[in-house]
Short mmCIF file of C-alpha atoms and ligand atoms in Angstrom, two decimals:
data_model
loop_
_atom_site.label_atom_id
_atom_site.label_comp_id
_atom_site.label_asym_id
_atom_site.label_seq_id
_atom_site.Cartn_x
_atom_site.Cartn_y
_atom_site.Cartn_z
CA MET A 558 -67.90 -15.02 -36.19
CA ASP A 559 -67.93 -12.63 -39.13
CA LYS A 560 -70.53 -13.84 -41.62
CA ALA A 561 -68.46 -12.61 -44.56
CA ASN A 562 -65.55 -14.83 -43.50
CA LEU A 563 -67.18 -18.10 -42.62
CA PRO A 564 -64.83 -21.10 -42.66
CA THR A 565 -65.21 -23.61 -45.47
CA PHE A 566 -64.91 -27.38 -45.25
CA SER A 567 -64.01 -30.12 -47.71
CA VAL A 568 -66.84 -32.19 -46.29
CA LEU A 569 -69.66 -31.06 -44.08
CA PRO A 570 -71.95 -33.37 -42.09
CA ARG A 571 -75.54 -33.24 -43.26
CA HIS A 572 -76.91 -33.90 -39.81
CA VAL A 573 -75.29 -32.89 -36.52
CA GLY A 574 -76.64 -33.92 -33.10
CA ILE A 575 -75.65 -31.98 -30.00
CA ILE A 576 -75.97 -33.04 -26.36
CA MET A 577 -76.12 -29.78 -24.43
CA ASP A 578 -74.41 -30.79 -21.21
CA GLY A 579 -72.60 -29.06 -18.37
CA ASN A 580 -75.04 -26.25 -17.57
CA GLY A 581 -75.33 -27.23 -13.91
CA ARG A 582 -71.55 -27.41 -13.44
CA TRP A 583 -71.09 -24.10 -15.19
CA ALA A 584 -73.44 -22.47 -12.68
CA LYS A 585 -71.93 -24.29 -9.70
CA LYS A 586 -68.43 -23.10 -10.61
CA ARG A 587 -69.73 -19.54 -10.33
CA GLY A 588 -71.73 -20.09 -7.14
CA LEU A 589 -74.97 -19.57 -9.09
CA PRO A 590 -78.20 -21.60 -8.93
CA ARG A 591 -78.32 -24.39 -11.53
CA TYR A 592 -81.04 -22.75 -13.57
CA LYS A 593 -78.66 -19.89 -14.42
CA GLY A 594 -76.57 -22.45 -16.26
CA HIS A 595 -79.60 -23.40 -18.33
CA VAL A 596 -80.26 -19.72 -19.09
CA GLU A 597 -76.71 -19.45 -20.47
CA GLY A 598 -77.08 -22.82 -22.19
CA ALA A 599 -80.18 -21.56 -24.00
CA LYS A 600 -78.12 -18.61 -25.31
CA THR A 601 -75.46 -21.02 -26.58
CA PHE A 602 -78.21 -23.09 -28.23
CA ARG A 603 -79.36 -20.01 -30.19
CA LYS A 604 -75.81 -19.01 -31.13
CA ILE A 605 -74.68 -22.45 -32.31
CA GLY A 606 -77.99 -23.15 -34.05
CA GLU A 607 -77.68 -19.97 -36.04
CA PHE A 608 -74.01 -20.52 -36.82
CA ALA A 609 -74.55 -24.10 -37.98
CA GLY A 610 -77.33 -22.89 -40.27
CA ASP A 611 -75.03 -20.19 -41.70
CA LEU A 612 -72.40 -22.86 -42.39
CA GLY A 613 -74.93 -24.84 -44.40
CA ILE A 614 -75.66 -27.75 -42.08
CA GLN A 615 -79.07 -29.03 -43.09
CA TYR A 616 -80.18 -31.00 -40.05
CA LEU A 617 -79.44 -30.10 -36.47
CA THR A 618 -80.72 -31.98 -33.46
CA PHE A 619 -80.34 -30.52 -29.98
CA TYR A 620 -80.97 -32.65 -26.89
CA ALA A 621 -82.81 -30.22 -24.62
CA PHE A 622 -84.69 -32.41 -22.13
CA SER A 623 -84.63 -36.16 -21.64
CA THR A 624 -87.36 -38.43 -20.30
CA GLU A 625 -85.11 -38.84 -17.23
CA ASN A 626 -84.75 -35.08 -16.60
CA TRP A 627 -88.18 -34.92 -14.88
CA SER A 628 -86.51 -36.34 -11.78
CA ARG A 629 -84.60 -33.07 -11.22
CA PRO A 630 -85.75 -30.61 -8.52
CA PRO A 631 -89.13 -29.12 -9.55
CA GLU A 632 -87.78 -25.55 -9.59
CA GLU A 633 -85.06 -26.57 -12.06
CA VAL A 634 -87.59 -28.35 -14.31
CA ALA A 635 -89.88 -25.29 -14.12
CA ALA A 636 -86.99 -22.99 -15.09
CA ILE A 637 -86.15 -25.14 -18.13
CA MET A 638 -89.83 -25.19 -19.18
CA ASP A 639 -89.85 -21.38 -18.95
CA LEU A 640 -86.83 -21.26 -21.26
CA PHE A 641 -88.76 -23.38 -23.76
CA ARG A 642 -91.71 -20.96 -23.49
CA ASP A 643 -89.40 -17.96 -24.10
CA TYR A 644 -87.89 -19.61 -27.15
CA LEU A 645 -91.25 -20.68 -28.59
CA ARG A 646 -92.57 -17.13 -28.18
CA GLU A 647 -89.47 -15.84 -29.91
CA LEU A 648 -90.07 -18.21 -32.84
CA ASP A 649 -93.46 -16.55 -33.29
CA GLU A 650 -91.99 -13.04 -33.02
CA ARG A 651 -89.26 -13.89 -35.52
CA LYS A 652 -91.53 -15.71 -37.91
CA ALA A 653 -90.61 -13.57 -40.93
CA GLU A 654 -86.87 -13.73 -40.26
CA ASN A 655 -86.93 -17.52 -39.84
CA GLU A 656 -88.97 -17.93 -42.99
CA GLU A 657 -86.42 -15.88 -44.85
CA LYS A 658 -83.66 -18.14 -43.55
CA GLY A 659 -85.71 -21.25 -44.29
CA ILE A 660 -85.59 -22.65 -40.76
CA LYS A 661 -88.05 -25.42 -40.04
CA VAL A 662 -88.48 -26.41 -36.41
CA HIS A 663 -89.41 -29.93 -35.40
CA PHE A 664 -89.73 -31.48 -31.96
CA LEU A 665 -88.62 -34.99 -31.10
CA GLY A 666 -89.99 -36.76 -28.06
CA ASP A 667 -93.16 -37.79 -26.27
CA ARG A 668 -95.33 -34.69 -26.16
CA HIS A 669 -97.84 -36.11 -23.69
CA GLY A 670 -95.76 -35.46 -20.61
CA ILE A 671 -95.06 -31.83 -21.51
CA PRO A 672 -97.18 -28.96 -20.07
CA LYS A 673 -100.19 -28.37 -22.33
CA ASP A 674 -99.40 -24.73 -23.17
CA ILE A 675 -95.91 -25.75 -24.35
CA GLN A 676 -97.38 -28.60 -26.42
CA ARG A 677 -99.67 -26.09 -28.14
CA MET A 678 -96.80 -23.69 -28.78
CA MET A 679 -94.69 -26.54 -30.17
CA GLY A 680 -97.41 -27.49 -32.65
CA TYR A 681 -97.85 -23.84 -33.62
CA SER A 682 -94.08 -23.34 -34.14
CA GLU A 683 -93.93 -26.40 -36.39
CA ARG A 684 -96.83 -25.11 -38.46
CA ILE A 685 -95.47 -21.58 -38.91
CA THR A 686 -92.02 -22.79 -39.94
CA ARG A 687 -93.05 -25.61 -42.22
CA LYS A 688 -92.95 -23.84 -45.60
CA LYS A 689 -89.31 -23.67 -46.54
CA HIS A 690 -86.67 -25.84 -45.13
CA HIS A 691 -83.06 -25.20 -45.81
CA VAL A 692 -82.34 -25.99 -42.19
CA ILE A 693 -84.27 -28.50 -40.09
CA LEU A 694 -83.88 -27.64 -36.44
CA ASN A 695 -84.86 -30.61 -34.27
CA ILE A 696 -85.28 -30.01 -30.57
CA ALA A 697 -85.56 -33.13 -28.43
CA ILE A 698 -87.84 -32.52 -25.45
CA ASN A 699 -89.08 -35.33 -23.21
CA TYR A 700 -87.00 -37.52 -25.49
CA GLY A 701 -85.49 -40.92 -24.78
CA GLY A 702 -83.87 -43.10 -27.44
CA ARG A 703 -85.05 -46.39 -25.98
CA GLN A 704 -88.60 -45.09 -25.56
CA GLU A 705 -88.53 -43.92 -29.17
CA ILE A 706 -87.50 -47.38 -30.40
CA LEU A 707 -90.05 -49.02 -28.08
CA HIS A 708 -92.90 -46.89 -29.46
CA GLY A 709 -91.86 -47.68 -33.02
CA VAL A 710 -91.65 -51.41 -32.31
CA GLN A 711 -95.04 -51.35 -30.57
CA ALA A 712 -96.60 -49.66 -33.61
CA LEU A 713 -95.15 -52.35 -35.88
CA ALA A 714 -96.26 -55.13 -33.51
CA HIS A 715 -99.75 -53.66 -33.72
CA GLU A 716 -99.65 -54.02 -37.51
CA VAL A 717 -98.59 -57.65 -37.05
CA GLU A 718 -101.44 -58.24 -34.58
CA LYS A 719 -103.93 -56.88 -37.10
CA GLY A 720 -102.52 -59.24 -39.73
CA LYS A 721 -101.30 -56.37 -41.93
CA LEU A 722 -97.63 -57.26 -41.63
CA ARG A 723 -95.63 -60.43 -41.12
CA ALA A 724 -92.99 -60.32 -38.39
CA LYS A 725 -90.33 -61.63 -40.77
CA ASP A 726 -91.05 -58.80 -43.20
CA ILE A 727 -90.13 -56.09 -40.68
CA THR A 728 -87.11 -54.19 -42.01
CA GLU A 729 -84.64 -51.74 -40.52
CA GLN A 730 -86.15 -49.09 -42.75
CA MET A 731 -89.58 -49.70 -41.22
CA ILE A 732 -88.15 -49.12 -37.75
CA SER A 733 -86.43 -45.92 -38.95
CA ASP A 734 -89.75 -44.78 -40.42
CA HIS A 735 -91.44 -45.15 -37.04
CA LEU A 736 -89.01 -42.90 -35.19
CA TYR A 737 -89.40 -39.15 -34.53
CA THR A 738 -86.73 -38.58 -37.19
CA ALA A 739 -88.62 -40.49 -39.93
CA SER A 740 -87.56 -39.28 -43.39
CA MET A 741 -84.48 -37.50 -42.05
CA PRO A 742 -80.90 -38.69 -42.62
CA ASP A 743 -79.14 -40.28 -39.65
CA PRO A 744 -76.77 -37.99 -37.76
CA ASP A 745 -73.25 -37.96 -39.25
CA LEU A 746 -71.71 -36.29 -36.23
CA ILE A 747 -72.69 -36.16 -32.56
CA ILE A 748 -71.10 -33.55 -30.33
CA ARG A 749 -70.99 -33.89 -26.56
CA PRO A 750 -69.32 -31.20 -24.48
CA SER A 751 -68.64 -31.15 -20.70
CA GLY A 752 -66.20 -34.05 -20.48
CA GLU A 753 -68.77 -36.87 -20.45
CA TYR A 754 -68.21 -39.72 -22.91
CA ARG A 755 -71.60 -41.30 -23.45
CA LEU A 756 -74.75 -40.94 -25.53
CA SER A 757 -77.19 -40.82 -22.60
CA ASN A 758 -80.11 -42.30 -24.54
CA PHE A 759 -79.75 -39.80 -27.42
CA LEU A 760 -80.61 -40.95 -30.98
CA LEU A 761 -79.62 -44.53 -30.16
CA TRP A 762 -80.92 -46.17 -33.34
CA GLN A 763 -79.94 -43.28 -35.61
CA SER A 764 -76.37 -42.95 -34.32
CA ALA A 765 -75.28 -46.44 -35.40
CA TYR A 766 -72.63 -44.99 -37.73
CA ALA A 767 -72.32 -41.45 -36.37
CA GLU A 768 -68.91 -39.99 -35.68
CA LEU A 769 -68.64 -38.92 -32.05
CA TRP A 770 -66.79 -35.81 -30.90
CA PHE A 771 -66.25 -34.92 -27.26
CA SER A 772 -64.98 -31.78 -25.58
CA ASP A 773 -64.29 -30.72 -22.00
CA VAL A 774 -65.88 -27.32 -22.54
CA LEU A 775 -69.12 -26.84 -20.60
CA TRP A 776 -72.08 -26.12 -22.88
CA PRO A 777 -72.62 -22.48 -21.77
CA ASP A 778 -68.96 -21.79 -22.69
CA PHE A 779 -69.18 -23.60 -26.04
CA THR A 780 -68.19 -21.25 -28.87
CA GLU A 781 -68.46 -21.12 -32.63
CA GLU A 782 -64.73 -21.94 -32.68
CA ASP A 783 -65.42 -25.13 -30.70
CA PHE A 784 -68.07 -26.05 -33.24
CA VAL A 785 -65.60 -25.46 -36.07
CA GLU A 786 -63.10 -27.69 -34.24
CA ALA A 787 -65.68 -30.50 -34.20
CA LEU A 788 -66.33 -30.02 -37.93
CA ARG A 789 -62.57 -30.03 -38.66
CA ALA A 790 -62.25 -33.32 -36.77
CA TYR A 791 -65.14 -34.70 -38.82
CA GLU A 792 -63.45 -33.59 -42.03
CA HIS A 793 -60.55 -35.92 -41.19
CA ARG A 794 -62.56 -38.94 -40.18
CA ASN A 795 -62.69 -41.80 -42.62
CA ARG A 796 -66.22 -43.16 -42.62
CA ARG A 797 -66.38 -46.71 -43.90
CA PHE A 798 -69.85 -47.79 -42.70
CA GLY A 799 -68.53 -51.26 -41.92
CA GLY A 800 -66.73 -51.61 -45.26
CA VAL A 801 -62.98 -51.44 -45.89
C1 LIG B 1262 -77.84 -30.74 -19.20
O1 LIG B 1262 -76.93 -30.05 -18.36
C2 LIG B 1262 -78.79 -29.79 -19.71
C3 LIG B 1262 -80.15 -29.90 -19.56
C4 LIG B 1262 -80.80 -31.02 -18.87
C5 LIG B 1262 -81.04 -28.85 -20.05
C6 LIG B 1262 -80.64 -28.28 -21.38
C7 LIG B 1262 -81.54 -27.20 -21.68
C8 LIG B 1262 -81.17 -26.03 -22.19
C9 LIG B 1262 -79.78 -25.67 -22.57
C10 LIG B 1262 -82.18 -25.01 -22.47
C11 LIG B 1262 -82.54 -25.22 -23.89
C12 LIG B 1262 -83.41 -24.21 -24.30
C13 LIG B 1262 -84.03 -24.22 -25.47
C14 LIG B 1262 -84.72 -23.01 -25.82
C15 LIG B 1262 -84.06 -25.37 -26.38
P1 LIG B 1262 -76.83 -30.49 -16.83
O2 LIG B 1262 -77.77 -29.66 -16.05
O3 LIG B 1262 -77.05 -31.97 -16.73
O4 LIG B 1262 -75.36 -30.12 -16.49
P2 LIG B 1262 -74.47 -30.82 -15.38
O5 LIG B 1262 -74.15 -32.20 -15.89
O6 LIG B 1262 -73.28 -29.93 -15.31
O7 LIG B 1262 -75.26 -30.83 -14.10
#
């Protein structure tokens, strides 16, 4: 989309979460191996990430790999890991450009299960992009919403065990502060393409009041126009947060 003619919105979500789904089906439809769908999906990730930043969305969270995705065939998992490596290398190569744009990268998920070289590159990417932050780009890798809540609750239970906290004093805010998204606003809008209508363990705690938007388009085919359509739908939603 032409950068000089970007669409404008009466209200823009501060935080958008995206479940990148449908890569496998996209490849299957074309008689290609599944990993080719992920290769195309990674291109869409770059395109939509950049576009959302240009539109002024401050927080973006992409679901790239769930704690359940390890059960896929090893060659598919290896291909996805290679796509992460490519992207992390690119972040280093484009350091200056990303700094200019004020993009700060942050990873959500349990890093322990991830190959060591990727863990190191993730830490490095977070350090080199930490200075300015007009756009926070969260990438969820080895992420599971229930696991995230469980880890947070365990950390709080530990405080209780040590006598530093009383169970009855635990607040919702304390749980939020123990999640990977601590200090970030909750997602206002969650987008799921590919014709599936569920959250699949994505940002479970944080999405309590999120608007949900679904589309039949498979993620590799997802366009900037589709993203605009989701934002237009959001513009017309009436968020009451449980009030009237
Ligand atoms: C779900 O589609 C997609 C994934 C499990 C992987 C998503 C990963 C990428 C798009 C690569 C991201 C790359 C970077 C650099 C962050 P699916 O395979 O479950 O699709 P299906 O439901 O059609 O089988």
